[in-house]
Short mmCIF file of C-alpha atoms in Angstrom, two decimals:
data_model
loop_
_atom_site.label_atom_id
_atom_site.label_comp_id
_atom_site.label_asym_id
_atom_site.label_seq_id
_atom_site.Cartn_x
_atom_site.Cartn_y
_atom_site.Cartn_z
CA MET A 1 12.60 19.96 6.90
CA THR A 2 14.50 21.39 9.98
CA VAL A 3 17.73 19.52 11.16
CA SER A 4 16.01 18.19 14.30
CA SER A 5 12.72 16.92 12.86
CA ALA A 6 15.28 15.01 10.36
CA PHE A 7 17.15 13.90 13.63
CA ASN A 8 14.44 12.37 15.10
CA ALA A 9 12.64 10.86 11.99
CA PHE A 10 16.13 9.34 11.11
CA LYS A 11 16.70 8.04 14.57
CA SER A 12 18.23 4.70 14.96
CA SER A 13 16.43 2.31 17.53
CA LYS A 14 16.82 -0.93 18.77
CA SER A 15 15.35 -2.75 15.96
CA ILE A 16 16.32 -0.48 13.09
CA PHE A 17 19.33 1.64 11.77
CA TRP A 18 18.95 4.23 8.57
CA LYS A 19 21.40 4.76 6.15
CA SER A 20 20.94 6.01 2.29
CA THR A 21 20.03 4.13 -0.39
CA GLY A 22 22.67 5.44 -2.88
CA LYS A 23 19.50 7.20 -4.60
CA LEU A 24 18.31 10.74 -4.87
CA GLN A 25 14.53 11.16 -4.10
CA GLN A 26 12.33 11.54 -7.00
CA THR A 27 8.81 12.53 -7.69
CA ILE A 28 6.62 12.48 -10.69
CA ALA A 29 7.49 14.53 -14.03
CA GLY A 30 3.87 16.11 -14.44
CA CYS A 31 0.27 15.59 -13.16
CA ILE A 32 -1.90 12.53 -13.17
CA GLU A 33 -5.68 12.54 -13.10
CA ARG A 34 -7.73 9.31 -13.11
CA LYS A 35 -11.52 9.27 -12.07
CA GLY A 36 -13.31 6.11 -10.71
CA LYS A 37 -15.30 4.11 -8.48
CA GLY A 38 -14.69 3.10 -4.94
CA LEU A 39 -15.19 -0.04 -4.01
CA HIS A 40 -16.46 0.05 -0.45
CA SER A 41 -18.70 3.24 -0.90
CA GLY A 42 -19.65 2.75 -4.27
CA LYS A 43 -18.82 6.48 -4.63
CA VAL A 44 -17.06 8.04 -7.69
CA SER A 45 -13.77 10.19 -6.63
CA THR A 46 -11.08 12.41 -8.81
CA VAL A 47 -7.49 11.89 -8.03
CA LYS A 48 -5.04 14.38 -9.05
CA LEU A 49 -1.39 13.31 -8.33
CA TRP A 50 1.15 16.27 -8.46
CA PRO A 51 5.02 16.51 -8.35
CA GLU A 52 6.15 17.98 -5.18
CA LEU A 53 9.39 18.85 -3.67
CA ALA A 54 12.02 16.61 -2.00
CA SER A 55 11.77 15.77 1.87
CA LYS A 56 7.64 16.42 1.49
CA GLY A 57 6.93 12.81 1.01
CA ARG A 58 3.76 11.16 -0.19
CA TYR A 59 0.12 13.00 1.42
CA PHE A 60 -3.22 13.01 0.79
CA ASP A 61 -4.78 16.78 0.19
CA PHE A 62 -8.46 17.39 0.80
CA GLN A 63 -8.62 20.84 1.30
CA PRO A 64 -8.01 22.36 3.88
CA ASN A 65 -7.11 18.96 5.09
CA VAL A 66 -3.54 17.36 4.83
CA ILE A 67 -3.36 14.04 5.89
CA ARG A 68 0.06 12.44 5.26
CA ALA A 69 0.78 8.74 4.10
CA SER A 70 1.89 7.63 7.78
CA ILE A 71 0.91 4.77 9.87
CA GLU A 72 -0.09 7.93 12.62
CA PHE A 73 -3.37 8.63 10.60
CA ALA A 74 -3.79 4.87 10.00
CA GLU A 75 -7.00 3.71 11.39
CA GLU A 76 -8.58 0.40 11.65
CA SER A 77 -11.15 -0.56 9.10
CA PRO A 78 -12.10 -3.93 7.19
CA LEU A 79 -11.15 -5.12 4.37
CA CYS A 80 -8.96 -2.06 3.44
CA THR A 81 -6.57 0.45 4.83
CA THR A 82 -7.86 4.26 5.90
CA LEU A 83 -6.20 7.36 6.56
CA CYS A 84 -8.24 9.61 8.97
CA LYS A 85 -7.51 12.87 10.24
CA ASP A 86 -9.89 15.95 11.81
CA GLY A 87 -12.73 14.02 10.73
CA VAL A 88 -11.50 13.40 7.10
CA LYS A 89 -11.41 9.49 6.29
CA ILE A 90 -9.53 8.64 3.06
CA ARG A 91 -10.11 4.75 2.44
CA THR A 92 -8.52 1.83 0.15
CA VAL A 93 -5.63 4.06 -0.23
CA GLU A 94 -3.27 0.68 -0.22
CA HIS A 95 -3.16 -0.13 -4.12
CA LEU A 96 -2.20 3.72 -5.07
CA LEU A 97 0.76 3.57 -2.39
CA SER A 98 1.50 0.71 -3.25
CA ALA A 99 2.38 1.79 -6.71
CA LEU A 100 3.98 4.52 -5.83
CA GLU A 101 6.40 3.09 -3.48
CA ALA A 102 7.01 0.29 -5.76
CA MET A 103 7.60 2.68 -8.50
CA GLU A 104 10.05 5.10 -6.15
CA VAL A 105 7.80 7.94 -6.45
CA ASP A 106 9.38 9.09 -3.05
CA ASN A 107 7.32 12.52 -2.99
CA CYS A 108 3.78 13.44 -4.36
CA ARG A 109 0.97 15.35 -3.55
CA ILE A 110 -2.34 13.14 -3.38
CA GLU A 111 -5.28 15.33 -4.28
CA ILE A 112 -8.92 14.00 -3.64
CA LYS A 113 -12.10 14.78 -4.19
CA ASN A 114 -15.62 13.87 -4.73
CA SER A 115 -19.13 15.11 -6.34
CA ASP A 116 -20.04 16.49 -3.19
CA PRO A 117 -17.43 18.81 -1.78
CA GLU A 118 -19.01 18.48 2.14
CA ASP A 119 -18.43 14.57 2.12
CA CYS A 120 -15.32 14.12 4.22
CA ASP A 121 -15.31 10.28 3.93
CA LEU A 122 -13.51 9.58 0.55
CA GLU A 123 -12.44 6.59 -1.12
CA VAL A 124 -9.41 6.10 -3.73
CA PRO A 125 -11.14 4.41 -6.92
CA ILE A 126 -10.61 0.83 -7.58
CA PHE A 127 -10.30 0.49 -11.26
CA ASP A 128 -9.50 -3.24 -11.91
CA GLY A 129 -8.91 -4.40 -8.56
CA SER A 130 -5.41 -3.96 -9.17
CA ALA A 131 -2.48 -1.23 -8.98
CA SER A 132 -1.81 -1.66 -13.07
CA GLU A 133 -3.74 2.03 -13.59
CA TRP A 134 -1.32 3.65 -10.98
CA VAL A 135 1.34 1.76 -12.57
CA GLU A 136 0.58 2.89 -16.26
CA ALA A 137 -0.29 6.20 -15.23
CA ILE A 138 3.16 6.49 -13.54
CA GLU A 139 4.98 5.28 -16.20
CA GLN A 140 3.17 7.39 -19.01
CA VAL A 141 4.02 10.26 -17.49
CA GLY A 142 7.75 9.43 -15.68
CA LEU A 143 9.79 10.74 -12.67
CA LYS A 144 12.24 13.22 -12.00
CA GLU A 145 14.81 13.87 -9.11
CA ALA A 146 12.75 16.24 -6.69
CA THR A 147 14.43 19.29 -5.27
CA ASP A 148 14.19 21.20 -2.14
CA HIS A 149 12.85 25.35 -2.00
CA CYS A 150 16.84 25.77 -2.94
CA GLY A 151 16.87 23.47 -5.77
CA ASN A 152 19.04 20.83 -4.06
CA CYS A 153 18.52 17.48 -4.65
CA CYS A 154 17.92 14.87 -1.23
CA GLU A 155 19.23 11.71 -0.68
CA LYS A 156 16.77 8.69 -0.08
CA MET A 157 16.71 6.92 3.47
CA ALA A 158 16.09 3.36 3.59
CA ALA A 159 15.54 1.63 7.27
CA TYR A 160 17.44 -1.46 7.77
CA LEU A 161 17.16 -4.29 10.63
CA ASN A 162 19.19 -4.76 13.40
CA GLU A 163 16.86 -7.90 14.68
CA PRO A 164 14.13 -9.59 13.81
CA VAL A 165 10.77 -7.95 14.16
CA HIS A 166 7.27 -9.63 14.23
CA VAL A 167 3.47 -9.33 15.20
CA TRP A 168 0.91 -11.77 15.07
CA ARG A 169 -2.75 -12.09 15.81
CA ASN A 170 -3.94 -16.03 16.43
CA ASP A 171 -2.33 -18.16 13.58
CA SER A 172 -1.40 -15.04 11.55
CA PHE A 173 1.81 -13.12 11.30
CA VAL A 174 3.87 -10.94 9.67
CA ALA A 175 7.82 -11.35 10.92
CA ALA A 176 10.90 -8.81 9.50
CA PHE A 177 14.41 -10.78 9.45
CA PRO A 178 17.70 -8.61 8.96
CA SER A 179 18.88 -8.64 5.29
CA PRO A 180 21.37 -6.69 2.96
CA GLU A 181 18.27 -6.45 0.59
CA ILE A 182 14.45 -6.59 0.18
CA ARG A 183 12.94 -10.01 -0.02
CA ILE A 184 9.17 -10.99 0.83
CA THR A 185 7.63 -14.47 1.23
CA TYR A 186 3.98 -14.55 2.07
CA GLY A 187 1.64 -17.21 2.55
CA ILE A 188 -2.14 -17.39 2.19
CA ASP A 189 -4.28 -20.52 3.48
CA PHE A 190 -8.28 -20.75 2.00
CA ARG A 191 -8.53 -24.43 2.48
CA GLN A 192 -12.13 -23.80 2.68
CA VAL A 193 -12.05 -22.89 -0.88
CA GLN A 194 -10.45 -25.67 -3.17
CA ALA A 195 -9.43 -23.31 -6.16
CA ILE A 196 -7.52 -21.08 -3.82
CA GLY A 197 -6.13 -23.43 -1.10
CA CYS A 198 -2.93 -22.82 0.14
CA GLN A 199 -0.33 -20.74 -1.48
CA TRP A 200 2.80 -19.06 -1.42
CA PHE A 201 4.64 -16.43 -3.15
CA SER A 202 8.43 -15.47 -3.18
CA VAL A 203 9.70 -11.93 -4.39
CA THR A 204 13.83 -12.12 -4.02
CA SER A 205 14.55 -8.62 -5.81
CA LEU A 206 12.10 -6.31 -5.81
CA ASP A 207 12.28 -3.08 -8.46
CA ASN A 208 10.02 -1.46 -10.23
CA SER A 209 10.15 -3.70 -13.40
CA PHE A 210 9.60 -6.88 -11.46
CA TYR A 211 6.61 -4.71 -9.54
CA SER A 212 5.02 -3.68 -12.93
CA LYS A 213 5.30 -7.35 -14.51
CA HIS A 214 4.38 -10.00 -11.41
CA ILE A 215 2.63 -8.07 -8.78
CA ALA A 216 1.06 -4.72 -9.91
CA LEU A 217 -1.44 -6.84 -12.21
CA SER A 218 -3.00 -8.77 -9.55
CA ARG A 219 -6.44 -7.95 -8.69
CA THR A 220 -8.34 -8.27 -5.30
CA PHE A 221 -10.61 -11.29 -4.29
CA CYS A 222 -13.32 -12.33 -2.64
CA ILE A 223 -14.83 -15.32 -1.20
CA TYR A 224 -18.50 -15.37 -2.91
CA GLU A 225 -20.40 -17.02 0.03
CA GLU A 226 -19.09 -13.93 2.29
CA VAL A 227 -20.37 -11.30 -0.35
CA GLU A 228 -23.85 -11.01 1.48
CA ARG A 229 -22.39 -10.54 4.91
CA MET A 230 -20.10 -7.56 3.57
CA ARG A 231 -22.86 -6.27 2.26
CA ASN A 232 -24.50 -6.33 4.68
CA ALA A 233 -21.95 -4.92 7.16
CA GLY A 234 -21.72 -1.28 4.34
CA LEU A 235 -18.85 -2.98 2.61
CA ILE A 236 -18.13 -3.56 -1.25
CA LYS A 237 -21.26 -1.14 -2.11
CA GLY A 238 -18.91 -0.37 -5.61
CA GLY A 239 -18.03 -3.74 -6.04
CA GLY A 240 -18.56 -6.61 -8.83
CA LEU A 241 -17.11 -8.98 -11.25
CA GLU A 242 -15.40 -5.95 -13.16
CA ASN A 243 -13.32 -4.71 -10.11
CA ALA A 244 -12.81 -7.97 -8.33
CA LEU A 245 -11.98 -11.79 -8.41
CA VAL A 246 -14.82 -13.91 -6.89
CA CYS A 247 -14.40 -17.33 -6.06
CA SER A 248 -16.94 -19.98 -4.73
CA ALA A 249 -16.35 -22.54 -2.64
CA SER A 250 -18.36 -25.30 -4.43
CA LYS A 251 -17.92 -23.25 -8.00
CA GLY A 252 -14.61 -22.24 -8.28
CA TRP A 253 -13.58 -18.78 -9.70
CA LEU A 254 -16.60 -16.85 -11.12
CA ASN A 255 -14.83 -14.54 -13.42
CA PRO A 256 -11.89 -16.11 -14.69
CA PRO A 257 -9.27 -16.41 -16.33
CA LEU A 258 -6.58 -15.66 -13.29
CA ARG A 259 -3.70 -13.33 -14.34
CA PHE A 260 -1.28 -15.51 -12.79
CA PRO A 261 -1.97 -19.05 -10.85
CA ASP A 262 -1.46 -17.64 -7.83
CA GLU A 263 -3.20 -14.35 -8.51
CA PRO A 264 -4.71 -13.73 -4.94
CA CYS A 265 -1.23 -14.39 -3.13
CA ARG A 266 0.63 -11.74 -5.06
CA HIS A 267 -1.96 -9.46 -4.36
CA LYS A 268 -1.18 -9.98 -0.93
CA VAL A 269 2.20 -8.66 -1.93
CA LEU A 270 0.86 -5.62 -3.49
CA ASP A 271 -1.40 -4.56 -0.25
CA LEU A 272 1.81 -5.24 2.12
CA ILE A 273 3.95 -3.04 -0.01
CA GLY A 274 1.27 -0.41 0.04
CA ASP A 275 0.87 -0.61 3.82
CA ALA A 276 4.43 -0.57 4.60
CA SER A 277 5.04 2.72 2.35
CA LEU A 278 2.98 3.98 5.59
CA PHE A 279 6.60 3.82 7.47
CA ALA A 280 8.04 6.35 5.07
CA ARG A 281 8.91 9.89 6.14
CA PHE A 282 10.36 13.09 4.52
CA GLY A 283 10.43 10.99 1.11
CA SER A 284 12.58 8.03 2.67
CA GLN A 285 11.88 4.56 0.95
CA GLY A 286 8.95 3.27 2.88
CA PHE A 287 9.43 -0.29 2.92
CA PRO A 288 12.05 -1.94 5.00
CA VAL A 289 15.34 -3.41 3.76
CA ALA A 290 14.64 -6.82 5.23
CA HIS A 291 13.28 -10.20 4.63
CA ILE A 292 9.76 -10.16 5.38
CA VAL A 293 7.61 -13.35 5.71
CA ALA A 294 3.67 -13.05 6.32
CA TYR A 295 1.38 -15.65 6.80
CA LYS A 296 -2.60 -15.15 6.46
CA GLY A 297 -1.98 -11.50 6.67
CA SER A 298 -4.01 -8.61 6.69
CA HIS A 299 -4.23 -4.69 6.30
CA ALA A 300 -4.98 -4.50 10.16
CA LEU A 301 -1.76 -6.85 10.57
CA HIS A 302 0.46 -5.20 8.02
CA SER A 303 -0.28 -2.15 10.18
CA ASP A 304 0.44 -3.48 13.19
CA PHE A 305 3.95 -4.64 11.91
CA VAL A 306 4.80 -0.66 10.81
CA ARG A 307 3.69 0.38 13.97
CA ARG A 308 5.93 -2.40 15.62
CA LEU A 309 9.07 -0.84 13.60
CA SER A 310 7.68 2.62 14.10
CA GLY A 311 7.85 1.79 18.03
CA ILE A 312 4.44 2.78 18.82
CA ILE A 313 3.46 -0.84 19.71
#
Protein backbone atom coordinates (compact mmCIF):
# COMPACT_ATOMS: atom_id res chain seq x y z
CA MET A 1 0.00 0.00 0.00
CA THR A 2 1.50 3.32 -1.06
CA VAL A 3 1.30 6.42 1.11
CA SER A 4 -0.96 8.18 -1.42
CA SER A 5 -3.38 5.26 -1.76
CA ALA A 6 -3.59 4.90 2.02
CA PHE A 7 -4.24 8.62 2.39
CA ASN A 8 -7.06 8.51 -0.15
CA ALA A 9 -8.55 5.31 1.29
CA PHE A 10 -8.80 6.70 4.81
CA LYS A 11 -9.54 10.31 3.93
CA SER A 12 -12.30 11.81 6.05
CA SER A 13 -15.40 13.28 4.42
CA LYS A 14 -18.42 15.26 5.50
CA SER A 15 -20.13 12.03 6.62
CA ILE A 16 -17.32 9.88 8.04
CA PHE A 17 -13.90 9.94 9.62
CA TRP A 18 -11.42 7.11 10.15
CA LYS A 19 -9.54 6.21 13.29
CA SER A 20 -7.72 3.24 14.74
CA THR A 21 -9.70 0.48 16.43
CA GLY A 22 -6.79 -0.11 18.80
CA LYS A 23 -6.32 -3.54 17.23
CA LEU A 24 -3.87 -4.98 14.75
CA GLN A 25 -4.98 -6.47 11.44
CA GLN A 26 -5.45 -10.24 11.40
CA THR A 27 -5.61 -13.12 8.97
CA ILE A 28 -6.34 -16.83 9.30
CA ALA A 29 -3.58 -19.03 10.70
CA GLY A 30 -3.94 -21.73 8.03
CA CYS A 31 -5.81 -22.76 4.90
CA ILE A 32 -9.53 -23.55 4.91
CA GLU A 33 -11.16 -25.58 2.14
CA ARG A 34 -14.88 -26.19 1.72
CA LYS A 35 -16.97 -27.60 -1.14
CA GLY A 36 -20.69 -27.27 -1.68
CA LYS A 37 -23.65 -26.39 -3.89
CA GLY A 38 -24.68 -22.89 -4.85
CA LEU A 39 -28.18 -21.76 -3.86
CA HIS A 40 -29.11 -20.09 -7.15
CA SER A 41 -26.97 -21.84 -9.76
CA GLY A 42 -27.09 -25.33 -8.23
CA LYS A 43 -23.46 -25.73 -9.32
CA VAL A 44 -20.86 -27.24 -6.99
CA SER A 45 -17.85 -25.06 -6.23
CA THR A 46 -14.74 -25.35 -4.09
CA VAL A 47 -13.61 -22.43 -1.97
CA LYS A 48 -10.18 -22.18 -0.36
CA LEU A 49 -9.35 -19.44 2.13
CA TRP A 50 -5.67 -18.55 2.39
CA PRO A 51 -3.77 -16.34 4.87
CA GLU A 52 -2.85 -12.97 3.39
CA LEU A 53 -0.45 -10.12 4.13
CA ALA A 54 -1.55 -7.08 6.10
CA SER A 55 -3.25 -4.30 4.12
CA LYS A 56 -4.14 -6.71 1.30
CA GLY A 57 -7.74 -6.96 2.49
CA ARG A 58 -10.18 -9.62 1.35
CA TYR A 59 -10.38 -10.60 -2.32
CA PHE A 60 -11.57 -13.41 -4.58
CA ASP A 61 -9.01 -15.19 -6.73
CA PHE A 62 -10.26 -16.84 -9.91
CA GLN A 63 -7.04 -17.04 -11.90
CA PRO A 64 -6.06 -14.93 -13.67
CA ASN A 65 -8.81 -12.65 -12.34
CA VAL A 66 -8.79 -11.01 -8.93
CA ILE A 67 -11.89 -9.28 -7.55
CA ARG A 68 -11.60 -7.28 -4.35
CA ALA A 69 -14.47 -7.70 -1.90
CA SER A 70 -15.37 -4.06 -2.43
CA ILE A 71 -18.54 -2.13 -3.21
CA GLU A 72 -16.76 -0.98 -6.35
CA PHE A 73 -17.46 -4.39 -7.89
CA ALA A 74 -20.91 -5.09 -6.44
CA GLU A 75 -23.58 -5.66 -9.07
CA GLU A 76 -27.27 -5.54 -8.28
CA SER A 77 -28.73 -9.02 -8.56
CA PRO A 78 -31.89 -10.64 -7.17
CA LEU A 79 -31.77 -12.30 -3.75
CA CYS A 80 -27.99 -12.22 -3.31
CA THR A 81 -24.88 -10.06 -3.52
CA THR A 82 -22.75 -10.48 -6.63
CA LEU A 83 -19.24 -9.24 -7.38
CA CYS A 84 -18.39 -8.70 -11.04
CA LYS A 85 -15.21 -7.73 -12.88
CA ASP A 86 -13.88 -8.35 -16.39
CA GLY A 87 -16.64 -10.81 -17.24
CA VAL A 88 -16.25 -12.89 -14.05
CA LYS A 89 -19.21 -13.07 -11.66
CA ILE A 90 -19.12 -14.44 -8.14
CA ARG A 91 -22.57 -14.75 -6.60
CA THR A 92 -23.88 -15.16 -3.06
CA VAL A 93 -20.76 -13.83 -1.36
CA GLU A 94 -22.66 -12.34 1.62
CA HIS A 95 -22.56 -15.26 4.11
CA LEU A 96 -18.84 -15.87 3.67
CA LEU A 97 -18.02 -12.16 3.87
CA SER A 98 -20.28 -11.79 6.92
CA ALA A 99 -18.32 -14.49 8.74
CA LEU A 100 -14.95 -13.04 7.74
CA GLU A 101 -15.96 -9.53 8.82
CA ALA A 102 -17.51 -10.54 12.14
CA MET A 103 -14.74 -13.00 13.03
CA GLU A 104 -12.13 -10.31 12.27
CA VAL A 105 -10.41 -11.96 9.33
CA ASP A 106 -9.25 -8.68 7.85
CA ASN A 107 -6.97 -10.05 5.14
CA CYS A 108 -7.75 -13.17 3.13
CA ARG A 109 -7.29 -14.59 -0.34
CA ILE A 110 -10.46 -16.44 -1.37
CA GLU A 111 -9.78 -18.93 -4.13
CA ILE A 112 -12.91 -20.20 -5.88
CA LYS A 113 -13.42 -22.66 -8.70
CA ASN A 114 -15.99 -25.12 -10.00
CA SER A 115 -15.84 -28.23 -12.17
CA ASP A 116 -15.69 -26.24 -15.42
CA PRO A 117 -12.54 -24.07 -15.49
CA GLU A 118 -13.99 -22.08 -18.41
CA ASP A 119 -17.14 -21.13 -16.48
CA CYS A 120 -16.84 -17.52 -15.32
CA ASP A 121 -20.16 -17.50 -13.44
CA LEU A 122 -19.36 -18.83 -9.97
CA GLU A 123 -21.23 -19.03 -6.70
CA VAL A 124 -20.12 -19.45 -3.09
CA PRO A 125 -21.69 -22.62 -1.55
CA ILE A 126 -24.82 -22.11 0.54
CA PHE A 127 -24.32 -25.07 2.95
CA ASP A 128 -27.24 -24.97 5.43
CA GLY A 129 -28.21 -21.39 4.54
CA SER A 130 -26.35 -19.80 7.47
CA ALA A 131 -22.76 -18.67 8.08
CA SER A 132 -22.04 -21.37 10.67
CA GLU A 133 -19.92 -23.53 8.33
CA TRP A 134 -17.52 -20.64 7.78
CA VAL A 135 -17.47 -19.59 11.43
CA GLU A 136 -16.67 -23.11 12.61
CA ALA A 137 -13.88 -23.40 10.03
CA ILE A 138 -12.36 -20.08 11.12
CA GLU A 139 -12.55 -21.07 14.78
CA GLN A 140 -10.85 -24.40 14.01
CA VAL A 141 -7.91 -22.93 12.09
CA GLY A 142 -7.54 -19.85 14.29
CA LEU A 143 -6.28 -16.34 13.62
CA LYS A 144 -2.87 -14.67 13.64
CA GLU A 145 -1.60 -11.12 13.33
CA ALA A 146 -1.12 -10.17 9.71
CA THR A 147 2.23 -8.68 8.72
CA ASP A 148 3.32 -6.87 5.58
CA HIS A 149 6.19 -7.77 3.22
CA CYS A 150 8.65 -6.36 5.73
CA GLY A 151 7.23 -8.30 8.67
CA ASN A 152 5.53 -5.25 10.20
CA CYS A 153 2.09 -5.33 11.80
CA CYS A 154 -0.55 -2.83 10.67
CA GLU A 155 -3.20 -1.13 12.77
CA LYS A 156 -6.82 -1.78 11.93
CA MET A 157 -8.86 1.28 11.01
CA ALA A 158 -12.63 1.80 11.22
CA ALA A 159 -15.03 4.43 9.92
CA TYR A 160 -17.04 6.57 12.35
CA LEU A 161 -19.94 8.84 11.43
CA ASN A 162 -19.93 12.63 11.63
CA GLU A 163 -23.63 12.84 10.80
CA PRO A 164 -26.61 10.57 10.05
CA VAL A 165 -26.58 8.76 6.71
CA HIS A 166 -29.57 7.05 5.11
CA VAL A 167 -30.90 5.41 1.96
CA TRP A 168 -34.38 4.21 1.13
CA ARG A 169 -36.49 2.50 -1.52
CA ASN A 170 -40.26 2.85 -1.17
CA ASP A 171 -41.05 1.96 2.47
CA SER A 172 -37.68 0.27 3.10
CA PHE A 173 -34.66 2.06 4.55
CA VAL A 174 -31.22 1.77 6.09
CA ALA A 175 -30.13 4.62 8.34
CA ALA A 176 -26.96 5.08 10.38
CA PHE A 177 -26.44 7.44 13.29
CA PRO A 178 -23.22 8.52 15.04
CA SER A 179 -22.39 6.19 17.93
CA PRO A 180 -19.24 5.36 19.92
CA GLU A 181 -19.87 1.65 19.31
CA ILE A 182 -21.57 -0.64 16.81
CA ARG A 183 -25.29 -1.10 17.34
CA ILE A 184 -27.79 -2.68 14.96
CA THR A 185 -31.58 -2.50 15.02
CA TYR A 186 -33.28 -4.45 12.22
CA GLY A 187 -36.94 -4.89 11.39
CA ILE A 188 -38.77 -7.08 8.86
CA ASP A 189 -42.46 -7.14 7.96
CA PHE A 190 -44.12 -10.19 6.39
CA ARG A 191 -47.66 -9.60 7.56
CA GLN A 192 -48.99 -11.71 4.69
CA VAL A 193 -47.18 -14.69 6.27
CA GLN A 194 -48.49 -15.06 9.79
CA ALA A 195 -45.71 -17.37 11.00
CA ILE A 196 -43.14 -14.64 10.29
CA GLY A 197 -45.12 -11.43 10.72
CA CYS A 198 -43.31 -8.31 11.96
CA GLN A 199 -40.02 -8.91 13.80
CA TRP A 200 -37.28 -6.74 15.29
CA PHE A 201 -33.82 -7.79 16.42
CA SER A 202 -31.23 -5.62 18.14
CA VAL A 203 -27.47 -5.96 18.60
CA THR A 204 -25.86 -3.82 21.26
CA SER A 205 -22.38 -5.33 21.18
CA LEU A 206 -21.06 -6.98 18.03
CA ASP A 207 -18.11 -9.23 18.84
CA ASN A 208 -17.14 -12.59 17.38
CA SER A 209 -18.60 -14.53 20.33
CA PHE A 210 -22.01 -12.88 20.05
CA TYR A 211 -21.95 -13.27 16.27
CA SER A 212 -21.11 -16.98 16.34
CA LYS A 213 -23.79 -17.79 18.94
CA HIS A 214 -26.63 -15.46 17.98
CA ILE A 215 -26.29 -14.46 14.32
CA ALA A 216 -24.16 -16.91 12.33
CA LEU A 217 -26.54 -19.82 12.99
CA SER A 218 -29.56 -18.06 11.42
CA ARG A 219 -30.55 -19.46 8.04
CA THR A 220 -31.83 -17.84 4.88
CA PHE A 221 -35.59 -18.12 4.34
CA CYS A 222 -38.19 -17.85 1.63
CA ILE A 223 -41.96 -17.87 1.15
CA TYR A 224 -43.28 -21.14 -0.28
CA GLU A 225 -45.81 -19.40 -2.51
CA GLU A 226 -42.96 -17.50 -4.22
CA VAL A 227 -40.78 -20.53 -4.96
CA GLU A 228 -42.22 -21.25 -8.42
CA ARG A 229 -41.80 -17.63 -9.49
CA MET A 230 -38.18 -17.61 -8.33
CA ARG A 231 -37.39 -20.86 -10.14
CA ASN A 232 -39.00 -19.54 -13.34
CA ALA A 233 -36.66 -16.56 -13.01
CA GLY A 234 -33.67 -18.93 -12.97
CA LEU A 235 -33.07 -18.61 -9.24
CA ILE A 236 -32.77 -21.10 -6.34
CA LYS A 237 -31.83 -24.01 -8.63
CA GLY A 238 -29.88 -25.45 -5.72
CA GLY A 239 -32.44 -24.54 -3.07
CA GLY A 240 -34.16 -27.09 -0.84
CA LEU A 241 -35.43 -27.72 2.66
CA GLU A 242 -31.88 -28.61 3.73
CA ASN A 243 -30.43 -25.17 2.95
CA ALA A 244 -33.24 -22.68 3.58
CA LEU A 245 -36.17 -22.15 5.90
CA VAL A 246 -39.40 -22.31 3.91
CA CYS A 247 -42.60 -20.74 5.20
CA SER A 248 -46.07 -21.06 3.71
CA ALA A 249 -48.63 -18.30 4.14
CA SER A 250 -51.30 -20.92 4.88
CA LYS A 251 -49.37 -23.79 6.51
CA GLY A 252 -46.56 -22.03 8.37
CA TRP A 253 -43.01 -23.38 8.52
CA LEU A 254 -42.48 -26.45 6.34
CA ASN A 255 -39.15 -27.47 7.88
CA PRO A 256 -39.14 -26.59 11.57
CA PRO A 257 -37.80 -26.21 14.16
CA LEU A 258 -36.36 -22.71 14.00
CA ARG A 259 -33.07 -22.11 15.79
CA PHE A 260 -34.45 -18.83 17.18
CA PRO A 261 -38.02 -17.49 17.29
CA ASP A 262 -36.83 -14.49 15.26
CA GLU A 263 -34.42 -16.41 13.01
CA PRO A 264 -35.54 -14.64 9.80
CA CYS A 265 -34.77 -11.22 11.28
CA ARG A 266 -31.41 -12.40 12.63
CA HIS A 267 -30.52 -13.65 9.16
CA LYS A 268 -31.16 -10.18 7.79
CA VAL A 269 -28.56 -8.89 10.26
CA LEU A 270 -26.16 -11.60 9.02
CA ASP A 271 -26.72 -10.36 5.46
CA LEU A 272 -26.27 -6.72 6.47
CA ILE A 273 -22.88 -7.48 8.05
CA GLY A 274 -21.75 -9.29 4.91
CA ASP A 275 -22.91 -6.55 2.57
CA ALA A 276 -21.47 -3.77 4.76
CA SER A 277 -18.11 -5.57 4.74
CA LEU A 278 -17.76 -4.30 1.16
CA PHE A 279 -16.88 -0.91 2.69
CA ALA A 280 -13.55 -2.35 3.90
CA ARG A 281 -10.31 -1.24 2.34
CA PHE A 282 -6.65 -2.25 2.89
CA GLY A 283 -7.50 -4.57 5.80
CA SER A 284 -9.75 -2.11 7.60
CA GLN A 285 -13.00 -2.91 9.36
CA GLY A 286 -15.84 -2.85 6.86
CA PHE A 287 -18.79 -2.36 9.20
CA PRO A 288 -18.91 1.30 10.29
CA VAL A 289 -18.94 2.21 13.98
CA ALA A 290 -22.48 3.56 14.15
CA HIS A 291 -26.01 2.71 15.20
CA ILE A 292 -27.56 1.23 12.07
CA VAL A 293 -31.33 0.99 11.87
CA ALA A 294 -32.80 -0.97 8.96
CA TYR A 295 -36.35 -1.82 8.01
CA LYS A 296 -37.39 -4.23 5.26
CA GLY A 297 -33.89 -4.17 3.88
CA SER A 298 -32.47 -6.11 0.94
CA HIS A 299 -29.07 -6.82 -0.54
CA ALA A 300 -29.66 -4.02 -3.04
CA LEU A 301 -30.54 -1.53 -0.29
CA HIS A 302 -27.59 -2.64 1.85
CA SER A 303 -25.31 -2.02 -1.15
CA ASP A 304 -26.85 1.41 -1.71
CA PHE A 305 -26.07 2.20 1.92
CA VAL A 306 -22.40 1.27 1.44
CA ARG A 307 -22.28 3.36 -1.74
CA ARG A 308 -23.67 6.30 0.19
CA LEU A 309 -20.98 5.87 2.86
CA SER A 310 -18.38 5.66 0.11
CA GLY A 311 -19.64 8.87 -1.52
CA ILE A 312 -20.56 7.02 -4.73
CA ILE A 313 -24.23 8.08 -4.47
